[in-house]
Coordinates of C-alpha atoms and ligand atoms in Angstrom, one line a residue:
M942 CA -64.8 169.9 -100.1
K943 CA -68.5 169.5 -99.8
W944 CA -68.8 168.7 -103.7
K945 CA -65.6 166.5 -103.7
G946 CA -67.3 164.5 -100.9
L947 CA -70.9 164.0 -103.1
L948 CA -68.5 163.3 -106.0
F949 CA -67.1 160.7 -104.4
I950 CA -70.3 159.2 -103.1
A951 CA -71.7 159.3 -106.7
M952 CA -68.7 157.8 -108.0
L953 CA -68.9 155.0 -105.1
I954 CA -72.6 154.3 -106.1
A955 CA -71.8 154.2 -110.0
T956 CA -69.1 151.5 -109.3
I957 CA -71.4 149.5 -107.3
G958 CA -74.0 150.1 -110.0
I959 CA -71.1 148.2 -112.3
A960 CA -72.1 144.7 -111.2
S961 CA -73.8 141.3 -112.7
A962 CA -75.7 138.6 -110.5
H963 CA -74.4 136.9 -107.8
F964 CA -74.1 133.3 -108.1
T965 CA -73.1 130.2 -106.4
M966 CA -70.5 128.6 -108.1
L967 CA -69.9 124.6 -108.5
F968 CA -66.3 124.4 -109.9
P969 CA -65.1 120.5 -109.8
K970 CA -61.2 121.7 -109.5
G971 CA -60.2 125.1 -108.6
M972 CA -61.0 128.5 -109.9
D973 CA -59.2 128.0 -113.2
V974 CA -62.1 125.3 -114.2
T975 CA -62.6 124.1 -117.5
P976 CA -65.2 122.7 -119.6
Q977 CA -63.3 119.0 -119.1
D978 CA -63.4 119.3 -115.4
Y979 CA -67.2 118.5 -115.5
I980 CA -65.9 114.7 -117.2
A981 CA -64.6 112.2 -114.6
E982 CA -62.8 108.9 -115.0
L983 CA -63.8 105.8 -113.3
G984 CA -62.7 105.9 -109.9
E985 CA -61.7 109.5 -109.8
T986 CA -62.4 111.5 -106.7
K987 CA -63.7 114.8 -107.6
T988 CA -63.3 117.7 -104.8
I989 CA -65.9 120.4 -106.1
L990 CA -65.1 123.9 -105.0
I991 CA -68.3 125.9 -103.8
V992 CA -68.1 129.8 -103.9
W993 CA -70.2 133.0 -103.7
G994 CA -69.6 135.8 -106.4
H995 CA -70.1 137.0 -109.6
P996 CA -69.1 134.8 -112.3
F997 CA -68.4 137.1 -115.1
E998 CA -66.5 139.7 -113.4
H999 CA -64.8 137.1 -111.0
I1000 CA -65.6 138.5 -108.0
L1001 CA -65.7 136.1 -104.9
F1002 CA -67.9 137.2 -101.3
D1003 CA -67.9 135.4 -98.2
M1004 CA -70.5 133.1 -97.9
T1005 CA -72.9 133.3 -95.2
S1006 CA -74.2 129.7 -94.5
T1007 CA -73.2 126.4 -95.0
P1008 CA -74.4 124.9 -98.2
E1009 CA -76.6 121.6 -98.1
V1010 CA -75.0 119.3 -100.5
S1011 CA -76.2 116.3 -102.3
V1012 CA -75.1 114.0 -104.8
R1013 CA -77.4 111.7 -106.8
D1014 CA -75.5 108.6 -108.5
P1015 CA -76.3 107.5 -111.9
E1016 CA -78.5 104.5 -110.6
G1017 CA -80.6 107.4 -108.7
N1018 CA -78.9 106.6 -105.3
V1019 CA -78.9 110.2 -103.4
K1020 CA -76.1 110.8 -100.5
K1021 CA -75.3 113.9 -98.7
L1022 CA -72.4 115.4 -98.7
S1023 CA -70.5 117.3 -95.7
P1024 CA -69.0 120.6 -96.9
T1025 CA -65.4 121.7 -95.5
E1026 CA -65.1 125.5 -94.8
I1027 CA -62.1 126.9 -97.0
T1028 CA -60.8 130.4 -98.2
V1029 CA -60.7 131.0 -101.7
E1030 CA -59.1 134.1 -102.6
G1031 CA -59.7 135.4 -99.3
K1032 CA -63.0 134.6 -98.9
K1033 CA -65.4 132.3 -96.8
A1034 CA -65.8 129.3 -99.3
Y1035 CA -66.9 125.6 -98.8
K1036 CA -65.6 122.3 -100.8
V1037 CA -66.6 118.4 -100.8
S1038 CA -65.5 115.3 -102.4
L1039 CA -66.9 112.3 -104.0
T1040 CA -65.7 109.5 -105.7
I1041 CA -67.2 108.5 -109.4
D1042 CA -67.2 104.7 -109.0
K1043 CA -70.1 104.0 -111.5
L1044 CA -70.3 104.9 -115.0
G1045 CA -73.1 107.6 -115.7
D1046 CA -73.7 110.9 -115.1
W1047 CA -73.7 112.3 -111.5
V1048 CA -76.0 115.1 -110.4
V1049 CA -74.1 117.2 -107.8
Y1050 CA -76.9 119.7 -106.5
A1051 CA -76.5 122.4 -103.8
K1052 CA -78.8 124.5 -101.6
Y1053 CA -77.5 128.1 -100.4
K1054 CA -78.9 130.6 -98.4
D1055 CA -77.4 134.0 -98.6
K1056 CA -78.6 136.4 -95.5
D1057 CA -77.3 139.5 -97.6
E1058 CA -78.6 138.8 -101.1
K1059 CA -82.3 137.2 -99.5
L1060 CA -81.9 134.6 -101.8
V1061 CA -81.4 130.8 -101.6
D1062 CA -79.6 129.4 -104.4
H1063 CA -80.7 125.7 -105.8
V1064 CA -77.8 125.0 -107.9
K1065 CA -76.7 121.8 -109.9
I1066 CA -73.9 120.3 -111.8
I1067 CA -73.6 116.9 -113.9
I1068 CA -70.5 115.2 -113.6
H1069 CA -70.3 112.7 -116.9
C1070 CA -68.7 109.0 -116.5
G1071 CA -67.8 106.9 -119.4
E1072 CA -68.1 106.3 -123.4
E1073 CA -71.8 106.5 -124.1
A1074 CA -73.1 106.4 -120.8
W1075 CA -75.4 108.8 -121.1
Y1076 CA -77.7 108.4 -118.5
G1077 CA -78.9 110.1 -115.4
W1078 CA -78.3 114.0 -116.7
D1079 CA -82.0 114.8 -116.9
A1080 CA -82.9 113.4 -113.7
N1081 CA -85.2 115.0 -111.1
V1082 CA -83.4 115.8 -108.0
G1083 CA -86.4 117.6 -106.3
Q1084 CA -84.8 121.0 -106.2
K1085 CA -87.1 124.0 -104.9
V1086 CA -86.4 125.6 -108.0
E1087 CA -85.1 123.4 -110.5
I1088 CA -83.8 123.8 -114.0
M1089 CA -84.4 120.6 -115.7
P1090 CA -81.9 120.1 -118.8
Y1091 CA -83.7 119.4 -122.5
T1092 CA -80.2 119.4 -123.8
R1093 CA -77.9 117.0 -122.5
P1094 CA -75.4 119.3 -120.7
Y1095 CA -71.9 117.9 -121.7
G1096 CA -70.6 117.4 -125.3
L1097 CA -71.5 120.9 -126.0
E1098 CA -69.8 123.3 -128.2
E1099 CA -69.5 127.1 -128.5
G1100 CA -72.4 128.2 -130.4
F1101 CA -74.8 125.4 -129.2
V1102 CA -78.4 126.3 -127.9
F1103 CA -79.2 125.2 -124.3
T1104 CA -82.7 124.3 -123.5
G1105 CA -84.5 123.8 -120.4
K1106 CA -87.4 124.0 -118.3
A1107 CA -87.5 126.0 -115.0
L1108 CA -90.0 124.2 -112.0
F1109 CA -91.2 125.2 -108.5
D1110 CA -91.7 123.1 -106.6
G1111 CA -91.8 120.3 -109.5
K1112 CA -94.4 122.5 -111.4
A1113 CA -93.7 124.6 -114.5
L1114 CA -92.1 128.0 -113.5
A1115 CA -94.1 130.1 -116.1
N1116 CA -93.0 133.5 -117.4
A1117 CA -89.7 133.7 -115.2
D1118 CA -86.4 135.8 -115.5
V1119 CA -83.8 133.9 -116.6
E1120 CA -80.5 134.9 -116.2
V1121 CA -77.4 133.7 -118.4
E1122 CA -73.7 134.6 -117.4
K1123 CA -70.2 133.5 -118.5
Y1124 CA -67.8 132.7 -115.8
H1125 CA -63.7 134.0 -116.1
T1126 CA -60.6 133.4 -114.9
K1127 CA -59.5 136.7 -112.8
D1128 CA -56.9 138.0 -116.0
V1129 CA -59.4 137.7 -118.3
A1130 CA -62.5 138.9 -116.2
D1131 CA -60.6 142.1 -115.9
E1132 CA -59.7 142.8 -119.5
V1133 CA -63.5 141.8 -120.4
V1134 CA -65.1 144.2 -118.2
K1135 CA -62.9 147.2 -119.0
K1136 CA -63.7 146.4 -122.7
A1137 CA -67.0 146.4 -121.7
E1138 CA -67.1 149.4 -119.4
K1139 CA -65.2 151.3 -122.7
M1140 CA -67.5 150.3 -125.0
F1141 CA -70.9 150.0 -123.6
P1142 CA -70.1 152.9 -120.6
Y1143 CA -74.4 153.5 -120.5
D1144 CA -74.8 150.2 -119.3
P1145 CA -71.7 147.6 -119.2
P1146 CA -73.6 144.8 -116.8
M1147 CA -75.8 144.3 -120.1
M1148 CA -73.0 142.4 -121.5
F1149 CA -72.4 140.8 -118.3
T1150 CA -75.6 139.2 -117.6
R1151 CA -78.0 138.2 -120.4
V1152 CA -81.6 137.9 -119.5
T1153 CA -84.4 136.0 -121.2
K1154 CA -87.5 134.5 -120.1
T1155 CA -89.5 131.5 -119.5
N1156 CA -92.6 130.6 -121.3
S1157 CA -96.2 129.6 -120.1
N1158 CA -94.5 126.1 -119.7
G1159 CA -91.7 126.9 -117.9
E1160 CA -89.5 126.7 -120.9
F1161 CA -86.6 128.9 -122.1
A1162 CA -83.7 128.6 -124.7
Y1163 CA -79.9 130.5 -124.9
T1164 CA -77.6 130.4 -127.4
L1165 CA -74.4 129.9 -125.5
D1166 CA -71.7 131.4 -127.7
E1167 CA -68.9 130.9 -126.2
P1168 CA -66.5 128.1 -124.8
G1169 CA -66.2 128.2 -120.9
I1170 CA -68.4 127.5 -117.8
W1171 CA -72.0 129.0 -117.9
F1172 CA -74.7 129.7 -115.4
I1173 CA -77.8 129.8 -115.8
G1174 CA -80.4 130.8 -113.1
A1175 CA -84.2 131.1 -113.0
Y1176 CA -86.0 133.2 -110.7
G1177 CA -88.8 131.7 -108.7
P1178 CA -91.0 133.4 -106.0
E1179 CA -89.9 134.4 -102.6
V1180 CA -90.2 131.9 -99.6
N1181 CA -90.1 133.7 -96.4
G1182 CA -88.6 136.6 -97.8
F1183 CA -85.7 134.8 -99.6
T1184 CA -86.1 134.5 -103.4
Q1185 CA -85.9 130.9 -104.7
R1186 CA -83.5 130.7 -107.7
G1187 CA -82.6 127.2 -109.4
I1188 CA -79.3 127.3 -111.3
I1189 CA -78.0 125.0 -113.9
I1190 CA -73.9 125.2 -114.7
V1191 CA -73.3 124.1 -117.9
P1192 CA -69.5 123.3 -119.5
V1193 CA -69.1 124.6 -123.3
L1194 CA -66.1 123.4 -125.3
K1195 CA -64.5 125.0 -127.9
S1196 CA -65.5 124.6 -131.4
F1197 CA -65.2 120.9 -132.6
P1198 CA -63.3 120.3 -135.0
P1199 CA -60.8 122.7 -133.6
R1200 CA -60.5 126.2 -136.1
E1201 CA -57.0 125.8 -136.2
E1202 CA -56.4 123.7 -139.0
S1203 CA -57.6 126.3 -141.4
S1204 CA -56.2 128.8 -139.8
L1205 CA -52.5 126.9 -140.2
E1206 CA -53.2 126.6 -144.1
L1207 CA -53.5 130.3 -144.4
Q1208 CA -50.7 131.0 -142.4
S1209 CA -48.5 128.8 -144.9
K1210 CA -50.0 130.6 -147.5
I1211 CA -49.2 133.9 -146.0
K1212 CA -45.9 132.7 -145.3
A1213 CA -45.3 131.5 -149.0
L1214 CA -46.6 135.1 -150.3
E1215 CA -44.0 136.8 -147.9
D1216 CA -41.3 134.6 -149.6
E1217 CA -42.5 135.9 -152.8
I1218 CA -42.1 139.4 -151.8
A1219 CA -38.7 138.8 -150.6
A1220 CA -37.3 137.3 -153.7
L1221 CA -39.0 140.1 -155.5
K1222 CA -37.4 142.6 -153.2
T1223 CA -33.4 141.0 -153.9
Q1224 CA -34.0 141.3 -157.5
K1225 CA -32.4 144.8 -158.6
K1226 CA -34.8 145.5 -161.3
A1227 CA -38.4 146.9 -160.9
P1228 CA -40.6 144.1 -159.6
G1229 CA -43.8 145.7 -161.4
F1230 CA -46.8 143.4 -161.0
G1231 CA -45.3 140.8 -159.5
L1232 CA -44.5 142.8 -156.0
F1233 CA -48.0 144.6 -156.2
G1234 CA -49.7 141.1 -156.9
A1235 CA -48.2 139.7 -153.5
V1236 CA -49.2 142.6 -151.5
V1237 CA -52.6 142.2 -152.6
G1238 CA -52.5 138.6 -151.9
L1239 CA -51.1 138.9 -148.6
L1240 CA -53.7 141.5 -147.7
I1241 CA -56.7 139.3 -148.9
V1242 CA -55.0 136.3 -146.9
A1243 CA -54.7 138.8 -143.7
H1244 CA -58.3 139.7 -144.3
L1245 CA -59.7 136.3 -144.7
I1246 CA -57.8 134.7 -141.1
R1247 CA -58.8 138.2 -139.2
R1248 CA -62.5 136.7 -140.4
K1249 CA -61.9 133.5 -139.3
A1250 CA -60.6 134.1 -136.0
K1251 CA -63.7 136.3 -135.3
Ligands
CU881 CU1 -74.6 140.5 -107.4

């Protein structure tokens, strides 16, 4: 009985240990957010969800305070937004709304203080509107810890390198930890987490939260190797017992031009080979090299497709 209790506690600790970093998430749609949701049409009203939790594992927690949210329009005008308390997947969260009525880039930024984690997040997203209206994305909005993107944070594809500079009180944040984590919808999260726990049982979270560092000038680089919504958070020092962190959320598109085209070509080749095999099978006589060749060809094409899919 006693050892069973201890085992339970040990298992509980192990379970708690499997956790990636908390992040404040700003999603300009719902929890089924896609990179396209960070693009707006002129006149469109965006409702932005503000939730708190683990993006990679899709675990949410109650927010312990109301975030302060502002928006900077492409001309540099700043306006405060009023968050409304809502419930998302049973947890306390917030939302704000704004209308995108000018072409260019809109920076929506929030400050969120979490009492449990003793953390203050200074998070920002960029909403882009309009053809070649590429101005505003690199604006400094004066956050306590702020990530200044060097790489324009839209029109990025999987496999692109994102670079930026972290600032604390406007000065280079040198030698700081930068955590990089991709968001998953619930169904994908459960599957990927299970896979990581199986393949890397000694340390699954090393696959959830990637870490890089800033150099002496506060700069960092990281390859965003999958399409989706990425969180990049730079850790600044503590202020009044609360760690200050700057986050930029970066949407990454699927590879362009789409890979499906070449894969379709290979699929039609497979079909042709399959037809050939079927034709040879219907012939009563021994198929000889014809069938053998077709099978080998099929195997080669299947192998190529598998490699393409990776
Ligand atoms: Cu966490």
